[in-house]
Coordinates of C-alpha atoms and ligand atoms in Angstrom, one line a residue:
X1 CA 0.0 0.0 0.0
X2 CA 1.3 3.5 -0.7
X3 CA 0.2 6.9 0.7
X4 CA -2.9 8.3 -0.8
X5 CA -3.9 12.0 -0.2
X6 CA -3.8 15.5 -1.9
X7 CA -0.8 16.7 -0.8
X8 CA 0.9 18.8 -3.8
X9 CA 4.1 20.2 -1.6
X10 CA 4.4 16.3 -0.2
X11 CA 4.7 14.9 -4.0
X12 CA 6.6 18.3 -5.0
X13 CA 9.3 17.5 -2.8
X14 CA 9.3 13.9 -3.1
X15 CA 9.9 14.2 -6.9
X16 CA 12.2 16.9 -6.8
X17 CA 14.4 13.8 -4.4
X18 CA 14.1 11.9 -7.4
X19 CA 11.3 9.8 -6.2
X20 CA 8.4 8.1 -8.3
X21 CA 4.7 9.7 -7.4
X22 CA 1.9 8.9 -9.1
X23 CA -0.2 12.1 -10.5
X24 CA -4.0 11.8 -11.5
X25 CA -4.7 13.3 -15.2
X26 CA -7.8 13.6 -16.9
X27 CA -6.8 10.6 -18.9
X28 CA -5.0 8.1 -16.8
X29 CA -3.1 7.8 -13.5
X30 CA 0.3 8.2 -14.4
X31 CA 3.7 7.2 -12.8
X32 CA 5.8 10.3 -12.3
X33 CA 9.1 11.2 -11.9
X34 CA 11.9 14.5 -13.0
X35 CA 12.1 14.5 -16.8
X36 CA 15.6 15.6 -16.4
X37 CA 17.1 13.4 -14.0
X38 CA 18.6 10.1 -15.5
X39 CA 18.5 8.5 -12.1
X40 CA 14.7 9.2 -11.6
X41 CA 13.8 8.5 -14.8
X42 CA 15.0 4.3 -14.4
X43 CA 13.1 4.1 -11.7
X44 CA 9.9 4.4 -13.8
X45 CA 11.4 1.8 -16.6
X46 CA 12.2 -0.6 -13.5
X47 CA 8.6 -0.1 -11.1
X48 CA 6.8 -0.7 -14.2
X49 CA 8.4 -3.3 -15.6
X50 CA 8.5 -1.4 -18.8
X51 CA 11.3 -2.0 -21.7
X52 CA 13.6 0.7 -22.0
X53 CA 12.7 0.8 -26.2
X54 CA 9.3 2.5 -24.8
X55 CA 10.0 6.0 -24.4
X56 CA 8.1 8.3 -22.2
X57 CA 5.3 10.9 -22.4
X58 CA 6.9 14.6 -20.5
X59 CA 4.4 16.8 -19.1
X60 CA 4.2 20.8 -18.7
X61 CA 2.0 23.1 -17.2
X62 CA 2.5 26.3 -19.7
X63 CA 3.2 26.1 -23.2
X64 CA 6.1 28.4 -22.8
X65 CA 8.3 26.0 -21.1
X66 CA 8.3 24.5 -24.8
X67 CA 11.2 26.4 -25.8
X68 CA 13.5 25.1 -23.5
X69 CA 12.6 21.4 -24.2
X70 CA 11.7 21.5 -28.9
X71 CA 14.1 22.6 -31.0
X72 CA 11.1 23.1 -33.4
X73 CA 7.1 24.0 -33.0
X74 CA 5.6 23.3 -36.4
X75 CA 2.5 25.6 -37.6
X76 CA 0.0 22.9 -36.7
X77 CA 1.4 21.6 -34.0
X78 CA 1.4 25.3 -32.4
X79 CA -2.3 25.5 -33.5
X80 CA -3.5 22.1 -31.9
X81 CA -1.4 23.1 -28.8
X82 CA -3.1 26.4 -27.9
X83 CA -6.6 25.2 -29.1
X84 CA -6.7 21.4 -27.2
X85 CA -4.1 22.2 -23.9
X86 CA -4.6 21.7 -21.5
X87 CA -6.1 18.0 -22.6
X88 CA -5.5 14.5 -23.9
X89 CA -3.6 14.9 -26.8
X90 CA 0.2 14.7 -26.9
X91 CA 2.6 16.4 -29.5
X92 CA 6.1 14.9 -30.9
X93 CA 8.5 17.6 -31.3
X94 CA 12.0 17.6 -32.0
X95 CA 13.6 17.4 -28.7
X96 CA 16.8 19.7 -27.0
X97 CA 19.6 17.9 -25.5
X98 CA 18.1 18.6 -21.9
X99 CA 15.5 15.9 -22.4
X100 CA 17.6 12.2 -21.4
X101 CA 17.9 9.9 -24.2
X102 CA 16.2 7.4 -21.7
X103 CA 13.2 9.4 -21.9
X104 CA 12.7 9.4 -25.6
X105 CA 14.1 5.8 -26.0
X106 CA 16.8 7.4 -28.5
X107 CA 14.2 9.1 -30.3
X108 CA 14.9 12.4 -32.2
X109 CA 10.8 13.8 -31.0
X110 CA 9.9 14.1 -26.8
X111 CA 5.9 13.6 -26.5
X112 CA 4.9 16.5 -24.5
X113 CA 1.5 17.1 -23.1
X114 CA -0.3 19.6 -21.0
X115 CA -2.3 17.4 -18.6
X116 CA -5.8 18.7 -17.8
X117 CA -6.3 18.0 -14.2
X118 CA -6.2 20.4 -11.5
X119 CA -4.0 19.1 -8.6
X120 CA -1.6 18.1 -11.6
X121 CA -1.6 21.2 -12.6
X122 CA -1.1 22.9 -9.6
X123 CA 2.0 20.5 -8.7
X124 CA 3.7 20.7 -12.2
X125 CA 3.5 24.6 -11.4
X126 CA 5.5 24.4 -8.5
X127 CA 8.0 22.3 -9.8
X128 CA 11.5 24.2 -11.8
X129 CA 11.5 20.7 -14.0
X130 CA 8.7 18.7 -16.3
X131 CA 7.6 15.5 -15.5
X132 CA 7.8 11.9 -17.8
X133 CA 4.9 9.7 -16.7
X134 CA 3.9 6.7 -18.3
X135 CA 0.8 5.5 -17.2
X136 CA 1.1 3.7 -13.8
X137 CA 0.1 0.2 -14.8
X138 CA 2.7 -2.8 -15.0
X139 CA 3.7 -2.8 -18.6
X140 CA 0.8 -4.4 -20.7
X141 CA -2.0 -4.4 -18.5
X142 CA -4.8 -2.0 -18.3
X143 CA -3.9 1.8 -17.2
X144 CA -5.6 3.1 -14.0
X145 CA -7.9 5.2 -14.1
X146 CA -8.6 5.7 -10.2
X147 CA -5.5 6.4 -7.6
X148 CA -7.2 2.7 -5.7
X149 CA -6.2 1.4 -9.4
X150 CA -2.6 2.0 -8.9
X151 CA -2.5 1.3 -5.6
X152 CA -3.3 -2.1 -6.2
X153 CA -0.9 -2.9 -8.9
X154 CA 2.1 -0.9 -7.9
X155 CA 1.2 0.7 -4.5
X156 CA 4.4 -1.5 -2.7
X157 CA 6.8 0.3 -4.9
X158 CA 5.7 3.8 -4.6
X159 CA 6.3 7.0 -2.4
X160 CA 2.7 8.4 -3.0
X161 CA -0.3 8.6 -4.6
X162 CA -1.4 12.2 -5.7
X163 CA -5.3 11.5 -5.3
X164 CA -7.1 13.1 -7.7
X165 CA -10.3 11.2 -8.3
X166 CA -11.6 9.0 -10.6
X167 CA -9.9 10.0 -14.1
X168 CA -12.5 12.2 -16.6
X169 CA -11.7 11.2 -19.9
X170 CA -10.6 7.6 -19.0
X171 CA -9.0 6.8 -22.4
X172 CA -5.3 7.4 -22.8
X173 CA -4.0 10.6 -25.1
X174 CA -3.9 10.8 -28.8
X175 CA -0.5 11.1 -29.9
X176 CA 0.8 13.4 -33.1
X177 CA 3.6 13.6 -35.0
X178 CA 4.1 15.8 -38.0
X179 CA 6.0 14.4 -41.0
X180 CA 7.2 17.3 -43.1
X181 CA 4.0 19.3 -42.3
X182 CA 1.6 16.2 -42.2
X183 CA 0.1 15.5 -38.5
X184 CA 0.6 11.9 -38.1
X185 CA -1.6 9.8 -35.4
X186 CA 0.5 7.5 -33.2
X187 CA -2.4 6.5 -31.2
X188 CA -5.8 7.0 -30.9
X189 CA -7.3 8.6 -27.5
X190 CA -9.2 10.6 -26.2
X191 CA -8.7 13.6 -28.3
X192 CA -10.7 12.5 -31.3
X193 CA -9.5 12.3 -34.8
X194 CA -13.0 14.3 -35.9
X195 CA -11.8 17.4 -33.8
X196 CA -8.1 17.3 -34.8
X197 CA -9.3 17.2 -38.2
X198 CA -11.3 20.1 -37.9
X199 CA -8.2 22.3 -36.9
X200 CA -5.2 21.0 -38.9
X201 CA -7.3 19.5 -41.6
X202 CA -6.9 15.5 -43.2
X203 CA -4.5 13.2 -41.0
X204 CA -2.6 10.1 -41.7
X205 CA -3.4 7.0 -39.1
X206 CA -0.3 5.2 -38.3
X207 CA -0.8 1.1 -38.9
X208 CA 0.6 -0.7 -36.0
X209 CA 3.3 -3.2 -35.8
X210 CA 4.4 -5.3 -33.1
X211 CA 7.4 -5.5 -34.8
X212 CA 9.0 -2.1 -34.9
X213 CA 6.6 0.0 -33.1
X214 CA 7.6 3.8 -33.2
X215 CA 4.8 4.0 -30.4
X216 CA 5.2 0.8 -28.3
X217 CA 1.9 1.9 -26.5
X218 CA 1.0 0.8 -29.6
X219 CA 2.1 -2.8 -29.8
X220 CA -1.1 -5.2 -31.0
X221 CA -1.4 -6.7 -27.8
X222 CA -1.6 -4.4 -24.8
X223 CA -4.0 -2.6 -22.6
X224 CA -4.7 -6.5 -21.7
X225 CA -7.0 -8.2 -19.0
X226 CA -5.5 -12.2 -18.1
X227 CA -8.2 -13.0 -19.3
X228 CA -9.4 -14.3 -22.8
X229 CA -10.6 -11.1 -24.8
X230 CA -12.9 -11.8 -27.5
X231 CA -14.9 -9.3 -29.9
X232 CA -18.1 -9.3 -30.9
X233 CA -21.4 -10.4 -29.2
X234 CA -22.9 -14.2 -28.8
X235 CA -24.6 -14.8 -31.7
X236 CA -21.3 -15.2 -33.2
X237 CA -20.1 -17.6 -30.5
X238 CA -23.1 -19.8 -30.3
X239 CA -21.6 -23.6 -29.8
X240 CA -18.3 -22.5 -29.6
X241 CA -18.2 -20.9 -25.9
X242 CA -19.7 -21.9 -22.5
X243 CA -22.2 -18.8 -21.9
X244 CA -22.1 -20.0 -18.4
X245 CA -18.4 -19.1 -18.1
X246 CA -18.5 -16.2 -20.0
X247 CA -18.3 -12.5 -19.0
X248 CA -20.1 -9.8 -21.7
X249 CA -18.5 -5.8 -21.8
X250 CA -21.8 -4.4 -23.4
X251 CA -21.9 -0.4 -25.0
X252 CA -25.6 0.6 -23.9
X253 CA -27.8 -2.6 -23.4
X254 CA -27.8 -6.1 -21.5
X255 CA -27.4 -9.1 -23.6
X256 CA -30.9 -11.5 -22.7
X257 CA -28.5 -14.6 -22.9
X258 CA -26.0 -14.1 -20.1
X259 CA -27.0 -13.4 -16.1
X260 CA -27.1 -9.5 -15.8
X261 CA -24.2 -10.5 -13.2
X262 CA -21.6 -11.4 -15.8
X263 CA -22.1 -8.3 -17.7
X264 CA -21.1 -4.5 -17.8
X265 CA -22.6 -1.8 -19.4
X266 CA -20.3 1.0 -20.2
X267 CA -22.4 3.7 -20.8
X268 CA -26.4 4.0 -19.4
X269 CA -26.8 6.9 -21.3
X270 CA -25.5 5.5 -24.5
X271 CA -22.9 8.4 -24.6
X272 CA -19.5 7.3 -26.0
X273 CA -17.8 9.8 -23.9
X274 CA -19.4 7.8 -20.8
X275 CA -18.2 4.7 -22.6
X276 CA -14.7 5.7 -22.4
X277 CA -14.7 7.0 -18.9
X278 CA -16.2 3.6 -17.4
X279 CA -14.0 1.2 -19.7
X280 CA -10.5 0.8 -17.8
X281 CA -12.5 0.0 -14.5
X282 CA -14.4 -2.2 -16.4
X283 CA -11.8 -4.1 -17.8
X284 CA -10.3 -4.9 -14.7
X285 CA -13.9 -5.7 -12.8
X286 CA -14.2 -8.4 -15.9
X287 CA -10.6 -9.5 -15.3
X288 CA -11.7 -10.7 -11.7
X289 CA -14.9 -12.4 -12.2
X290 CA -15.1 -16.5 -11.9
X291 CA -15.6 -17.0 -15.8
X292 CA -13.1 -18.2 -18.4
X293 CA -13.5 -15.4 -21.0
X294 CA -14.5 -11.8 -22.0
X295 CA -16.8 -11.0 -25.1
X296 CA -16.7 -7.6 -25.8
X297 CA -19.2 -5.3 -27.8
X298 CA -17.1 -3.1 -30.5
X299 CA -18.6 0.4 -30.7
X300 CA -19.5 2.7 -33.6
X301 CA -16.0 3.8 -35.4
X302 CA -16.3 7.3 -34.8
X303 CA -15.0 9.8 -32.2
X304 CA -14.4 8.4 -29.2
X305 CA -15.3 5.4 -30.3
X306 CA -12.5 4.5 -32.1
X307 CA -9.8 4.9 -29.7
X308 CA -12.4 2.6 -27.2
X309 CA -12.4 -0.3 -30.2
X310 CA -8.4 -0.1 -30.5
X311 CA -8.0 -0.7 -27.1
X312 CA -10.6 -3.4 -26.9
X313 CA -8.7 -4.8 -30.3
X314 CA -5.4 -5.0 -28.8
X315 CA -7.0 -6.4 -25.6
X316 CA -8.2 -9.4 -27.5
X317 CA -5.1 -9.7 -29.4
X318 CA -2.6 -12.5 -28.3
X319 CA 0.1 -11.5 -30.8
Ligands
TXA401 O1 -2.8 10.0 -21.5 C1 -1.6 9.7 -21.5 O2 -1.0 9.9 -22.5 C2 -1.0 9.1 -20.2 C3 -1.0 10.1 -19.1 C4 -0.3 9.7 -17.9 O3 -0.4 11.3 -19.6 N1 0.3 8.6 -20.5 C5 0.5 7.5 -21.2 O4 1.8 7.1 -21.3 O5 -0.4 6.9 -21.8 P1 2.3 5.7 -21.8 O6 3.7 5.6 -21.5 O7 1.5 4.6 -21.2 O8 2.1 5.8 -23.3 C6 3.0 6.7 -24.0 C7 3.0 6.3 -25.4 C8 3.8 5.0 -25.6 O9 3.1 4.2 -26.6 C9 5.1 5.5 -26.3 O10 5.6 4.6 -27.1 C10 4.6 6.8 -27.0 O11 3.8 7.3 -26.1 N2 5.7 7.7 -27.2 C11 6.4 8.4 -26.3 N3 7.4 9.1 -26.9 C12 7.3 8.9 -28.3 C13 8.0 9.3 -29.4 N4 9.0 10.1 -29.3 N5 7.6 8.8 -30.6 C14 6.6 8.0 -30.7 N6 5.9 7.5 -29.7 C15 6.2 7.9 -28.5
MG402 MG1 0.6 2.9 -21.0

C-alpha cells in the first residue's frame, strides 16, 4: 500500500528527491518522476516493468516552457497546442539535448502534453522541471484510471499517490507527429481524430506493428485483462463458448442470454464519452470475475469510439 492524499508540496518534494509519485490526469493515472534526471527516470522503466525501447510521455504546465525542451514548433502543432491544452492529446517535437535519451528511448521527437487536471496542474506549477509519466500500470496491462487502481498494482513500490479522483476522460491521449508538415496519429485517444481534423485538416493513421513500433503503446497486444478477450457479441459464438463461463462488456444494453451479473454496461446513457470513462475500470472488474472469458461489444467507429475499439482490439489480441 502507498500513501494516498492530496498533498501537492508532499509529491513536489518527493519528486524533486528523485522519487516516483503517481499524478492523477484527466486521462489516466500516471507514474511520475523529474524529466531531467537520469536517475529518476530508471526508476519508472524498472517499477513498471516497462522495456527501455518504450519511451516516455513529458508533461508541462505552460506552453512556454516548450522552448527550453523542442528545438522546433511546427505551424500545426502550435495551432492544436493552444486550441486542445490543456487536454488528452500529446505532440512529438524535436527534442533539445536537456530531455535524457532514456526518456525518448533514442528518439529524435519528446511527447509533451499539458495534462488537464487540476491538482496536476497545480503540482507541475511548482516544480523548476517537467515530468515523464507513463501510465502507472505494470507494462501491458490496463492503465488506471482511479489512484485505488494503482495502488493495487504498484502501491508497494511507490512513495505516494497524488489522489485526484476517478480519471475524466478515461482513455489514454492521442499522440501526433508531423512528418514534413503532415500530423501523423500515433495513437488513438481521447482527443478525437474528428476534432483534430477540424483544426489542422486530413491526417494520416499510423498502422501498428508489433514488430518495430515507433509508439510501443501501440504494440497489438496491450492494454490487456489475463483474461481471454474476445470481440463481438454471442450470436457469433453460439456452440463455440460456454455462456455460463462467459463475462459480456456491453456499450448501452444487457445481452438477454447471459445473467445481468456477468455483464457491464459502459455507458447508461449511451454516450461514448461515458463509454470511455467507465472502460478501464471495467476491464479490470471483468478480469476478476469467476468465468473463463470476456466478449466484448465493438462500438461505432467514430469519435471516441475509435480509440475505445483499438483498445478493446489490442486487448483481444494475443500477438
Ligand atoms: O494520457 C496519457 O498519455 C497518459 C497520461 C499519464 O499522460 N500517459 C500514457 O503514457 O499513456 P504511456 O507511456 O502509457 O504511453 C505513452 C506512449 C507510448 O506508446 C510510447 O511509445 C509513446 O507514447 N511515445 C512516447 N514518446 C514517443 C516518441 N518520441 N515517438 C513515438 N511515440 C512515443
Ligand atoms: Mg501505458
Amino acid at each position: 500500500m502507498a500513501e494516498k492524499g492530496k498533498d501537492i508540496f508532499k509529491a513536489a518534494h518527493l519528486l524533486s528527491e528523485n522519487a516516483l509519485v503517481s499524478i492523477p490526469t484527466e486521462t489516466v493515472y500516471g507514474l511520475a518522476a523529474n524529466a531531467l534526471e537520469v536517475d529518476a527516470v530508471l526508476k519508472i522503466f524498472e517499477v513498471k516493468n516497462r522495456p527501455s525501447f518504450d519511451p516516455l510521455i513529458v508533461h508541462i504546465s505552460d506552453i512556454n516552457q516548450l522552448s527550453n525542451l523542442v528545438s522546433q514548433f511546427p505551424d500545426k502543432a502550435r495551432v492544436l497546442a493552444e486550441r486542445f491544452w490543456p487536454g488528452p492529446l500529446t505532440l512529438l517535437l524535436e527534442k533539445r539535448s536537456i530531455i535524457p535519451d532514456i526518456v525518448t528511448a533514442g528518439l529524435p521527437t519528446v511527447a509533451i502534453r499539458i495534462p488537464d487536471h487540476p491538482l496536476t496542474l497545480e503540482l507541475l506549477s511548482k516544480l523548476s522541471f517537467p515530468l515523464a509519466a507513463p501510465s502507472a500500470n505494470p507494462f501491458g496491462y490496463v492503465s488506471p484510471t482511479t489512484a485505488q487502481h494503482v495502488d493495487d498494482q504498484l502501491g508497494g513500490k511507490l512513495s505516494y499517490i497524488l489522489d485526484g479522483g476517478p480519471c475524466q476522460i478515461g482513455i489514454e491521449s492521442t499522440i501526433i507527429g508531423f512528418n514534413k508538415e503532415v500530423p501523423v496519429i500515433h495513437r488513438l485517444g481521447g482527443k478525437s481524430i474528428e476534432d483534430i481534423e477540424k483544426i489542422v485538416g486530413e491526417v494520416v493513421v499510423m498502422k501498428h506493428s508489433s514488430s518495430r513500433p515507433s509508439s510501443p503503446g501501440t504494440l497489438s497486444s496491450h492494454y490487456s485483462p489475463n483474461k481471454v478477450v474476445m470481440l463481438g457479441d454471442m450470436t457469433s459464438f453460439h456452440g463455440k463458448i460456454d455462456p455460463a463461463r462467459t463475462a459480456l462488456l456491453r456499450f448501452k444494453e444487457y445481452d438477454a442470454e447471459i445473467p445481468k451479473e456477468n455483464q457491464i454496461i459502459l455507458a447508461q446513457s449511451g454516450e461514448v464519452k461515458e463509454a470511455a470513462k467507465n472502460l478501464f475500470a471495467a476491464m479490470r472488474e471483468l478480469d476478476l470475475m469467476d468465468v473463463d472469458q470476456i466478449v466484448a461489444e465493438i462500438l461505432p467507429e467514430e469519435g471516441l469510439g475509435r480509440a475505445i475499439n483499438d483498445r478493446l482490439r489490442r486487448a483481444s489480441s494475443s500477438a
